Amino acid sequence: MANIKLTLQYDGTRYLGWTRPEKDGYHKTISYRLSSVLEKMSGGPVTLYAGAKTEPGVHALEQTVSFVTDAFSDIEMLHQDLDHYLPMDIRILHCEAAPERFRADLNARSRTYEYRICTAPVYNIFTAAYTAHVCPAPDISAMETAAGYLKGLHDFRSFSGARKKKGTEKELTGIAFRKSEDTDNDADTLILSLTASDFLYRMPSLIVGTLLEIGQGKRAPESILHIFEGTEKAGSPCEAKGLLLKSVQY
């Protein structure tokens, strides 16, 4: 048996996220498209383990997936065949043999998401599919103050759409705000990045949505403390098309 590690990227626009229950549209997910291709190629069932479970409409710059199989001996040919049979909005960046005990979900140390925001008065139509539009630009200093309350080890159940009572404590290790480095094309693009040990369901989109409400003056930075206490609700989730999984760290 071989343990295979894939690094892939995808445009999540037409998918219901990485995975969903079968009764709730599983066939419209990234994991379904990848596993169905692998199962046709191998002639048997394939169980995928992913570094992160992205939400509906969310993209991935680098997603990590692993699976165990005895059907593929030529890694390079597997890479070529996957790129041939997968839809054009799912691409394999790397395909390699992994250590026997490696699992993309269990061995991940942290995950990083980015949110791209166009702050120009006129929306750039050539980047609109992957960028939210907020104009005038949000107040970065207010969002940085709020970020100070978010960073660290907290119970993030109030920033989640899941009804979990356990496993909701996560460590948010980094929140950063920066202007795009591409000054020719994206001078009015603000990039917000989040790094955490792990993310609960909808946690990235609810954190970003709340920070944007703070940046727009709709609520105070200290509202983060009230959300953790359960006396206030998190903000509306951000627009999915601007959110992408940047990387999974091991």
mmCIF file of C-alpha atoms in Angstrom:
data_model
loop_
_atom_site.group_PDB
_atom_site.id
_atom_site.type_symbol
_atom_site.label_atom_id
_atom_site.label_comp_id
_atom_site.label_asym_id
_atom_site.label_seq_id
_atom_site.Cartn_x
_atom_site.Cartn_y
_atom_site.Cartn_z
ATOM 1 C CA MET A 1 0.000 0.000 0.000
ATOM 2 C CA ALA A 2 1.208 3.513 -0.823
ATOM 3 C CA ASN A 3 0.337 6.717 0.987
ATOM 4 C CA ILE A 4 -0.111 9.497 -1.578
ATOM 5 C CA LYS A 5 0.039 13.225 -0.811
ATOM 6 C CA LEU A 6 -1.561 15.705 -3.208
ATOM 7 C CA THR A 7 -1.244 19.474 -3.208
ATOM 8 C CA LEU A 8 -4.036 21.027 -5.250
ATOM 9 C CA GLN A 9 -5.715 24.320 -5.941
ATOM 10 C CA TYR A 10 -9.288 24.993 -6.962
ATOM 11 C CA ASP A 11 -11.826 27.640 -7.821
ATOM 12 C CA GLY A 12 -14.657 27.016 -5.382
ATOM 13 C CA THR A 13 -17.256 29.128 -7.191
ATOM 14 C CA ARG A 14 -19.456 26.281 -8.410
ATOM 15 C CA TYR A 15 -18.908 23.902 -5.493
ATOM 16 C CA LEU A 16 -20.556 23.453 -2.089
ATOM 17 C CA GLY A 17 -17.198 23.386 -0.346
ATOM 18 C CA TRP A 18 -14.683 20.604 0.257
ATOM 19 C CA THR A 19 -17.286 18.143 1.532
ATOM 20 C CA ARG A 20 -20.912 17.899 2.643
ATOM 21 C CA PRO A 21 -23.241 15.118 3.816
ATOM 22 C CA GLU A 22 -24.589 12.994 0.975
ATOM 23 C CA LYS A 23 -28.158 14.203 1.601
ATOM 24 C CA ASP A 24 -26.980 17.812 1.401
ATOM 25 C CA GLY A 25 -25.287 17.947 -1.994
ATOM 26 C CA TYR A 26 -22.143 15.821 -1.592
ATOM 27 C CA HIS A 27 -21.902 15.376 -5.366
ATOM 28 C CA LYS A 28 -21.417 19.154 -5.734
ATOM 29 C CA THR A 29 -18.219 19.220 -3.649
ATOM 30 C CA ILE A 30 -14.497 19.259 -4.396
ATOM 31 C CA SER A 31 -13.912 15.997 -2.525
ATOM 32 C CA TYR A 32 -16.570 14.226 -4.581
ATOM 33 C CA ARG A 33 -15.051 15.293 -7.872
ATOM 34 C CA LEU A 34 -11.561 14.218 -6.804
ATOM 35 C CA SER A 35 -12.591 10.933 -5.198
ATOM 36 C CA SER A 36 -14.830 9.952 -8.121
ATOM 37 C CA VAL A 37 -11.933 10.408 -10.565
ATOM 38 C CA LEU A 38 -9.562 8.443 -8.310
ATOM 39 C CA GLU A 39 -12.094 5.642 -7.862
ATOM 40 C CA LYS A 40 -12.639 5.299 -11.611
ATOM 41 C CA MET A 41 -8.877 5.186 -12.135
ATOM 42 C CA SER A 42 -8.223 2.686 -9.314
ATOM 43 C CA GLY A 43 -11.332 0.542 -9.627
ATOM 44 C CA GLY A 44 -12.106 0.774 -5.913
ATOM 45 C CA PRO A 45 -13.139 3.108 -3.094
ATOM 46 C CA VAL A 46 -10.751 5.878 -2.000
ATOM 47 C CA THR A 47 -10.883 7.704 1.337
ATOM 48 C CA LEU A 48 -9.542 11.259 1.222
ATOM 49 C CA TYR A 49 -8.093 13.194 4.157
ATOM 50 C CA ALA A 50 -7.859 16.976 3.708
ATOM 51 C CA GLY A 51 -5.809 19.564 5.555
ATOM 52 C CA ALA A 52 -8.787 21.952 5.641
ATOM 53 C CA LYS A 53 -12.492 21.757 4.855
ATOM 54 C CA THR A 54 -13.289 24.836 2.832
ATOM 55 C CA GLU A 55 -16.826 26.210 2.759
ATOM 56 C CA PRO A 56 -19.189 26.731 -0.213
ATOM 57 C CA GLY A 57 -17.743 29.150 -2.765
ATOM 58 C CA VAL A 58 -14.356 29.383 -1.023
ATOM 59 C CA HIS A 59 -11.237 28.852 -3.143
ATOM 60 C CA ALA A 60 -7.933 27.134 -2.349
ATOM 61 C CA LEU A 61 -4.510 28.292 -3.418
ATOM 62 C CA GLU A 62 -2.918 25.245 -1.760
ATOM 63 C CA GLN A 63 -5.003 22.430 -0.297
ATOM 64 C CA THR A 64 -3.316 19.263 0.987
ATOM 65 C CA VAL A 65 -4.930 15.841 0.576
ATOM 66 C CA SER A 66 -3.726 12.338 1.370
ATOM 67 C CA PHE A 67 -5.069 8.853 0.636
ATOM 68 C CA VAL A 68 -3.863 5.258 0.837
ATOM 69 C CA THR A 69 -3.967 3.027 -2.246
ATOM 70 C CA ASP A 70 -2.327 0.052 -3.921
ATOM 71 C CA ALA A 71 -3.534 1.008 -7.404
ATOM 72 C CA PHE A 72 -0.921 3.546 -8.498
ATOM 73 C CA SER A 73 2.761 2.674 -8.814
ATOM 74 C CA ASP A 74 3.780 5.533 -11.123
ATOM 75 C CA ILE A 75 3.371 8.834 -9.249
ATOM 76 C CA GLU A 76 4.180 10.982 -12.274
ATOM 77 C CA MET A 77 1.574 9.198 -14.394
ATOM 78 C CA LEU A 78 -0.992 9.584 -11.600
ATOM 79 C CA HIS A 79 -0.359 13.341 -11.619
ATOM 80 C CA GLN A 80 -0.803 13.521 -15.399
ATOM 81 C CA ASP A 81 -3.978 11.429 -15.356
ATOM 82 C CA LEU A 82 -5.561 13.493 -12.574
ATOM 83 C CA ASP A 83 -4.929 16.720 -14.457
ATOM 84 C CA HIS A 84 -6.428 15.112 -17.556
ATOM 85 C CA TYR A 85 -9.643 13.842 -15.938
ATOM 86 C CA LEU A 86 -10.345 16.505 -13.332
ATOM 87 C CA PRO A 87 -12.372 19.604 -14.317
ATOM 88 C CA MET A 88 -10.355 22.685 -15.232
ATOM 89 C CA ASP A 89 -11.227 24.458 -11.973
ATOM 90 C CA ILE A 90 -9.374 21.781 -9.948
ATOM 91 C CA ARG A 91 -5.629 21.439 -10.598
ATOM 92 C CA ILE A 92 -2.960 19.214 -9.025
ATOM 93 C CA LEU A 93 0.180 21.177 -8.109
ATOM 94 C CA HIS A 94 2.210 18.309 -6.615
ATOM 95 C CA CYS A 95 1.771 14.552 -6.342
ATOM 96 C CA GLU A 96 4.191 12.582 -4.160
ATOM 97 C CA ALA A 97 4.650 9.555 -1.924
ATOM 98 C CA ALA A 98 4.201 10.385 1.766
ATOM 99 C CA PRO A 99 5.420 8.602 4.925
ATOM 100 C CA GLU A 100 3.235 5.686 5.975
ATOM 101 C CA ARG A 101 1.741 7.460 8.999
ATOM 102 C CA PHE A 102 1.103 10.813 7.293
ATOM 103 C CA ARG A 103 -2.473 12.090 7.234
ATOM 104 C CA ALA A 104 -3.248 15.487 5.763
ATOM 105 C CA ASP A 105 -5.838 16.279 8.426
ATOM 106 C CA LEU A 106 -4.232 14.916 11.603
ATOM 107 C CA ASN A 107 -0.652 16.058 10.933
ATOM 108 C CA ALA A 108 -1.482 19.671 10.059
ATOM 109 C CA ARG A 109 -0.032 22.201 12.538
ATOM 110 C CA SER A 110 -1.944 25.228 11.256
ATOM 111 C CA ARG A 111 -3.980 26.619 8.371
ATOM 112 C CA THR A 112 -3.868 30.050 6.740
ATOM 113 C CA TYR A 113 -6.762 31.780 4.972
ATOM 114 C CA GLU A 114 -6.662 35.057 3.037
ATOM 115 C CA TYR A 115 -9.455 37.470 2.242
ATOM 116 C CA ARG A 116 -9.047 39.857 -0.678
ATOM 117 C CA ILE A 117 -10.958 43.155 -0.656
ATOM 118 C CA CYS A 118 -11.129 45.677 -3.501
ATOM 119 C CA THR A 119 -11.433 49.153 -1.932
ATOM 120 C CA ALA A 120 -11.505 51.151 -5.199
ATOM 121 C CA PRO A 121 -14.688 53.089 -6.114
ATOM 122 C CA VAL A 122 -14.890 51.125 -9.379
ATOM 123 C CA TYR A 123 -14.780 47.342 -9.034
ATOM 124 C CA ASN A 124 -12.030 45.734 -11.138
ATOM 125 C CA ILE A 125 -14.022 43.379 -13.390
ATOM 126 C CA PHE A 126 -10.950 41.215 -14.091
ATOM 127 C CA THR A 127 -10.482 40.292 -10.418
ATOM 128 C CA ALA A 128 -14.114 40.534 -9.267
ATOM 129 C CA ALA A 129 -14.598 36.740 -9.221
ATOM 130 C CA TYR A 130 -12.013 36.402 -6.441
ATOM 131 C CA THR A 131 -12.282 39.702 -4.581
ATOM 132 C CA ALA A 132 -14.940 41.277 -2.356
ATOM 133 C CA HIS A 133 -15.794 44.957 -2.816
ATOM 134 C CA VAL A 134 -15.758 47.348 0.161
ATOM 135 C CA CYS A 135 -15.659 51.085 -0.549
ATOM 136 C CA PRO A 136 -14.717 53.283 1.161
ATOM 137 C CA ALA A 137 -11.863 51.243 2.575
ATOM 138 C CA PRO A 138 -12.401 49.896 6.104
ATOM 139 C CA ASP A 139 -10.486 51.365 9.045
ATOM 140 C CA ILE A 140 -7.446 49.097 9.391
ATOM 141 C CA SER A 141 -6.461 50.500 12.791
ATOM 142 C CA ALA A 142 -9.856 49.570 14.257
ATOM 143 C CA MET A 143 -9.598 46.076 12.794
ATOM 144 C CA GLU A 144 -6.069 45.688 14.183
ATOM 145 C CA THR A 145 -7.360 46.607 17.645
ATOM 146 C CA ALA A 146 -10.080 43.969 17.313
ATOM 147 C CA ALA A 147 -7.517 41.449 16.055
ATOM 148 C CA GLY A 148 -5.653 41.845 19.338
ATOM 149 C CA TYR A 149 -8.702 40.461 21.167
ATOM 150 C CA LEU A 150 -9.049 37.569 18.704
ATOM 151 C CA LYS A 151 -5.467 36.324 18.769
ATOM 152 C CA GLY A 152 -4.560 33.565 21.164
ATOM 153 C CA LEU A 153 -6.307 30.503 22.548
ATOM 154 C CA HIS A 154 -10.092 30.987 22.813
ATOM 155 C CA ASP A 155 -13.367 29.124 22.610
ATOM 156 C CA PHE A 156 -14.523 30.136 19.113
ATOM 157 C CA ARG A 157 -17.968 28.517 19.210
ATOM 158 C CA SER A 158 -19.559 31.978 18.820
ATOM 159 C CA PHE A 159 -17.629 32.328 15.546
ATOM 160 C CA SER A 160 -18.909 29.046 14.157
ATOM 161 C CA GLY A 161 -21.998 27.834 12.327
ATOM 162 C CA ALA A 162 -21.628 24.337 13.826
ATOM 163 C CA ARG A 163 -23.571 23.247 16.894
ATOM 164 C CA LYS A 164 -20.573 21.675 18.596
ATOM 165 C CA LYS A 165 -20.222 21.611 22.379
ATOM 166 C CA LYS A 166 -16.709 20.159 22.392
ATOM 167 C CA GLY A 167 -13.569 20.849 20.371
ATOM 168 C CA THR A 168 -14.386 24.541 19.864
ATOM 169 C CA GLU A 169 -11.215 25.852 21.507
ATOM 170 C CA LYS A 170 -8.713 26.924 18.832
ATOM 171 C CA GLU A 171 -5.574 29.064 18.789
ATOM 172 C CA LEU A 172 -5.577 31.978 16.385
ATOM 173 C CA THR A 173 -1.855 32.648 16.013
ATOM 174 C CA GLY A 174 -1.853 35.439 13.455
ATOM 175 C CA ILE A 175 -4.033 38.132 11.887
ATOM 176 C CA ALA A 176 -2.419 40.510 9.401
ATOM 177 C CA PHE A 177 -3.591 43.307 7.091
ATOM 178 C CA ARG A 178 -1.611 44.428 4.054
ATOM 179 C CA LYS A 179 -2.026 46.163 0.726
ATOM 180 C CA SER A 180 -1.428 44.102 -2.385
ATOM 181 C CA GLU A 181 2.201 44.115 -3.512
ATOM 182 C CA ASP A 182 1.087 44.341 -7.155
ATOM 183 C CA THR A 183 0.900 48.130 -7.309
ATOM 184 C CA ASP A 184 0.226 48.184 -11.051
ATOM 185 C CA ASN A 185 -2.965 46.149 -10.969
ATOM 186 C CA ASP A 186 -4.126 45.804 -7.374
ATOM 187 C CA ALA A 187 -3.109 48.997 -5.599
ATOM 188 C CA ASP A 188 -6.606 49.231 -4.075
ATOM 189 C CA THR A 189 -6.681 45.647 -2.804
ATOM 190 C CA LEU A 190 -6.545 44.971 0.936
ATOM 191 C CA ILE A 191 -5.522 41.464 1.980
ATOM 192 C CA LEU A 192 -6.528 40.104 5.374
ATOM 193 C CA SER A 193 -4.840 36.870 6.504
ATOM 194 C CA LEU A 194 -5.781 34.489 9.334
ATOM 195 C CA THR A 195 -3.620 31.661 10.711
ATOM 196 C CA ALA A 196 -4.919 29.223 13.320
ATOM 197 C CA SER A 197 -4.251 25.765 14.672
ATOM 198 C CA ASP A 198 -7.538 24.809 13.044
ATOM 199 C CA PHE A 199 -10.802 26.447 12.013
ATOM 200 C CA LEU A 200 -14.349 25.550 12.947
ATOM 201 C CA TYR A 201 -17.102 25.487 10.323
ATOM 202 C CA ARG A 202 -17.639 29.064 9.053
ATOM 203 C CA MET A 203 -15.051 30.402 11.495
ATOM 204 C CA PRO A 204 -12.924 32.160 8.809
ATOM 205 C CA SER A 205 -15.928 33.829 7.159
ATOM 206 C CA LEU A 206 -17.485 34.927 10.463
ATOM 207 C CA ILE A 207 -14.226 36.372 11.789
ATOM 208 C CA VAL A 208 -13.627 38.303 8.571
ATOM 209 C CA GLY A 209 -17.243 39.479 8.436
ATOM 210 C CA THR A 210 -17.041 40.727 12.022
ATOM 211 C CA LEU A 211 -13.736 42.511 11.406
ATOM 212 C CA LEU A 212 -15.200 44.232 8.348
ATOM 213 C CA GLU A 213 -18.171 45.477 10.378
ATOM 214 C CA ILE A 214 -15.686 46.907 12.890
ATOM 215 C CA GLY A 215 -13.637 48.462 10.084
ATOM 216 C CA GLN A 216 -16.787 50.081 8.693
ATOM 217 C CA GLY A 217 -17.701 51.572 12.072
ATOM 218 C CA LYS A 218 -20.785 49.384 12.551
ATOM 219 C CA ARG A 219 -19.501 48.048 15.863
ATOM 220 C CA ALA A 220 -16.632 48.710 18.284
ATOM 221 C CA PRO A 221 -13.439 46.617 18.417
ATOM 222 C CA GLU A 222 -14.378 45.632 21.992
ATOM 223 C CA SER A 223 -17.435 43.809 20.634
ATOM 224 C CA ILE A 224 -15.103 40.838 20.106
ATOM 225 C CA LEU A 225 -15.027 40.385 23.899
ATOM 226 C CA HIS A 226 -18.840 40.434 24.060
ATOM 227 C CA ILE A 227 -19.055 37.838 21.265
ATOM 228 C CA PHE A 228 -16.730 35.508 23.180
ATOM 229 C CA GLU A 229 -18.894 36.070 26.281
ATOM 230 C CA GLY A 230 -22.041 35.224 24.304
ATOM 231 C CA THR A 231 -23.731 38.578 24.895
ATOM 232 C CA GLU A 232 -23.397 39.624 21.239
ATOM 233 C CA LYS A 233 -23.555 37.697 17.986
ATOM 234 C CA ALA A 234 -20.733 37.594 15.463
ATOM 235 C CA GLY A 235 -21.123 39.680 12.331
ATOM 236 C CA SER A 236 -22.543 38.442 9.041
ATOM 237 C CA PRO A 237 -20.239 36.019 7.186
ATOM 238 C CA CYS A 238 -18.051 37.637 4.554
ATOM 239 C CA GLU A 239 -18.654 37.110 0.854
ATOM 240 C CA ALA A 240 -17.229 33.670 0.003
ATOM 241 C CA LYS A 241 -15.654 34.597 -3.333
ATOM 242 C CA GLY A 242 -12.995 36.774 -1.654
ATOM 243 C CA LEU A 243 -11.913 34.002 0.728
ATOM 244 C CA LEU A 244 -9.258 31.419 -0.097
ATOM 245 C CA LEU A 245 -7.284 28.764 1.723
ATOM 246 C CA LYS A 246 -3.723 29.951 1.229
ATOM 247 C CA SER A 247 -1.842 26.991 2.728
ATOM 248 C CA VAL A 248 -1.755 24.190 5.277
ATOM 249 C CA GLN A 249 1.371 24.020 7.437
ATOM 250 C CA TYR A 250 2.954 20.724 8.595
#
